[in-house]
Protein backbone atom coordinates (compact mmCIF):
# COMPACT_ATOMS: atom_id res chain seq x y z
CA UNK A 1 6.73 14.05 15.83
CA UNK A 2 3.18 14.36 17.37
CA UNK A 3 2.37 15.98 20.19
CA UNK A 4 1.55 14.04 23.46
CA UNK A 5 -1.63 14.60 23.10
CA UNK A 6 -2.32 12.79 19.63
CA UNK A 7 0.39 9.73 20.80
CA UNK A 8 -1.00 6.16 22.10
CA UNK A 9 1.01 5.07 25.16
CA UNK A 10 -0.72 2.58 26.91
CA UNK A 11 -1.48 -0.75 26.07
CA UNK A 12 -4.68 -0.88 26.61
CA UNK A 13 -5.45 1.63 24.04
CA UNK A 14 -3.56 -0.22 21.61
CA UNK A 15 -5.78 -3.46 22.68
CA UNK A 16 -8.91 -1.53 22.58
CA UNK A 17 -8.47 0.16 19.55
CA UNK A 18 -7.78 -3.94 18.05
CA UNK A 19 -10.48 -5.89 19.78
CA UNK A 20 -13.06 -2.79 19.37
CA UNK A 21 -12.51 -0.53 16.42
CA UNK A 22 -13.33 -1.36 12.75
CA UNK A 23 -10.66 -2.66 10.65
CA UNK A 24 -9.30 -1.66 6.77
CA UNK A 25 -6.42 -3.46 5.07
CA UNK A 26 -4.06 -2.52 2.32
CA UNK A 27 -1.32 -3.78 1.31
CA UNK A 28 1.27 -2.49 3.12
CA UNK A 29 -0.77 -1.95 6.22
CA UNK A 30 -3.98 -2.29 8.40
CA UNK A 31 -5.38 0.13 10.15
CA UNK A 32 -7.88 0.10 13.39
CA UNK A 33 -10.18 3.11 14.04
CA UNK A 34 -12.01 2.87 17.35
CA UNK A 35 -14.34 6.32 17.18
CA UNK A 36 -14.98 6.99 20.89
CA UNK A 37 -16.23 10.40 22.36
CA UNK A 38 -15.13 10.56 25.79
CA UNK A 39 -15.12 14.06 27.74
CA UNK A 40 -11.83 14.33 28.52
CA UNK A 41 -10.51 13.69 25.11
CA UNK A 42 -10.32 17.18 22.74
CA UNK A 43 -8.15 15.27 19.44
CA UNK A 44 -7.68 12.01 18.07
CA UNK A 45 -5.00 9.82 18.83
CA UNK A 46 -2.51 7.36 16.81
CA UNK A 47 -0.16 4.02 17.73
CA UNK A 48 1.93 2.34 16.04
CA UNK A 49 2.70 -1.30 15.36
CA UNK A 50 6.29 -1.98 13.16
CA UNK A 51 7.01 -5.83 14.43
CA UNK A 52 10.22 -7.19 13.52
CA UNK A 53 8.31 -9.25 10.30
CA UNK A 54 8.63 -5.71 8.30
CA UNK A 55 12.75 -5.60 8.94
CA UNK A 56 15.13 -4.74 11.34
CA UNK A 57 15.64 -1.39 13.36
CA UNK A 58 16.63 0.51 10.84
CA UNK A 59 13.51 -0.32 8.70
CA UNK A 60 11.69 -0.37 11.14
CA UNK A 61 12.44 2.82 12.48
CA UNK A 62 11.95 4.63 8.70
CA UNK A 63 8.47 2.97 8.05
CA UNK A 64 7.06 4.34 11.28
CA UNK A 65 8.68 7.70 10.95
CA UNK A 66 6.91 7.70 7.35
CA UNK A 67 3.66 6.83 8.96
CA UNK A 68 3.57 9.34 11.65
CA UNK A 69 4.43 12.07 8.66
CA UNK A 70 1.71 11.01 6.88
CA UNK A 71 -0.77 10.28 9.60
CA UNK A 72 -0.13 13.45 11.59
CA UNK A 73 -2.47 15.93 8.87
CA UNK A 74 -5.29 13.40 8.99
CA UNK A 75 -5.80 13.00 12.66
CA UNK A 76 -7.00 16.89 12.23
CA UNK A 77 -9.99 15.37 10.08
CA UNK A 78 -11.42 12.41 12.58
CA UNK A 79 -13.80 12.90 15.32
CA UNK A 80 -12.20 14.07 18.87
CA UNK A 81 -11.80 10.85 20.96
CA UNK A 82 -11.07 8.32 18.17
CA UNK A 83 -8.01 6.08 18.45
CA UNK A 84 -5.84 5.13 15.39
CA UNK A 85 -3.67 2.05 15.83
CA UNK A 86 -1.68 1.51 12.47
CA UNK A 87 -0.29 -1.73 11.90
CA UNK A 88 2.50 -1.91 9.30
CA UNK A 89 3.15 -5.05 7.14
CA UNK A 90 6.16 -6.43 5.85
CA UNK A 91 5.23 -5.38 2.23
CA UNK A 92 5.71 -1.53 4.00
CA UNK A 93 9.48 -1.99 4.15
CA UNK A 94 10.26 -1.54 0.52
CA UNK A 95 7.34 0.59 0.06
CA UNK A 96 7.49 4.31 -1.58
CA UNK A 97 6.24 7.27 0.36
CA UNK A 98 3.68 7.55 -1.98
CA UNK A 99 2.50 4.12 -2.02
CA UNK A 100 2.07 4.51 2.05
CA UNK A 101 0.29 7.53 1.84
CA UNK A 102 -2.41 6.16 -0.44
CA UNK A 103 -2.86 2.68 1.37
CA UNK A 104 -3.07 4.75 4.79
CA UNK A 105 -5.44 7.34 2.97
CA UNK A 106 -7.93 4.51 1.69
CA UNK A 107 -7.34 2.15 4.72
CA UNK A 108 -8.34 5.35 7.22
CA UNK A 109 -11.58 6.36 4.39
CA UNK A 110 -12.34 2.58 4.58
CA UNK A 111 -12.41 2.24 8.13
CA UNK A 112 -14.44 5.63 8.86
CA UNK A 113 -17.49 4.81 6.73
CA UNK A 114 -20.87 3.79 8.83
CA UNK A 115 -21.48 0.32 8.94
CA UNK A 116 -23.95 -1.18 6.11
CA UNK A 117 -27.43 -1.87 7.91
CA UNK A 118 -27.80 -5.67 8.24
């Protein structure tokens, strides 16, 4: 479980997090990284998103426990204030715990590198 503290809750994080943050796919998920300093924030925080495309409850309810496992060392490594929102695919349902862990390792790497100048 995480802590309050590192959990999304609101809607409007999850939609900011979407509409603002930069985006890295893998194959059995996408993830959105919105890196935002505000003062009041002292950790980084992570959502969820298991629609009913990956499975039902039961599936559902493993994949996301999975992803919060896996996700809950790596929030210690991003910038206080940024937002996580993992989105998990339908591929994620028969996915290994292994296989998870690597496309949420590379899809977080991916999505924390600086932009490319134009």
């Amino acid at each position: 479980m995480l802590a309050a503290a590192q959990r999304l809750r609101r809607s409007a994080d999850f939609a900011a997090a979407i509409r603002g943050g930069r985006r890295a796919g893998r194959g059995t998920l996408v993830v959105h990284l919105l890196v935002d300093e505000p003062a009041f924030a002292s950790t980084a925080r992570a959502g969820f998103v298991v629609s009913k495309a990956v499975g039902n409850s039961v599936v559902r309810n493993r994949v996301q426990r999975r992803l919060r496992h896996l996700v809950r060392p790596l929030l210690d490594e991003l910038p206080a204030g940024a937002t996580v929102v993992i989105r998990a695919l339908p591929p994620a349902a028969g996915a290994t715990y292994a296989t998870l862990a690597t496309d949420l390792e590379g899809a977080l790497a991916s999505a924390s590198r600086p932009r490319r100048p134009r």
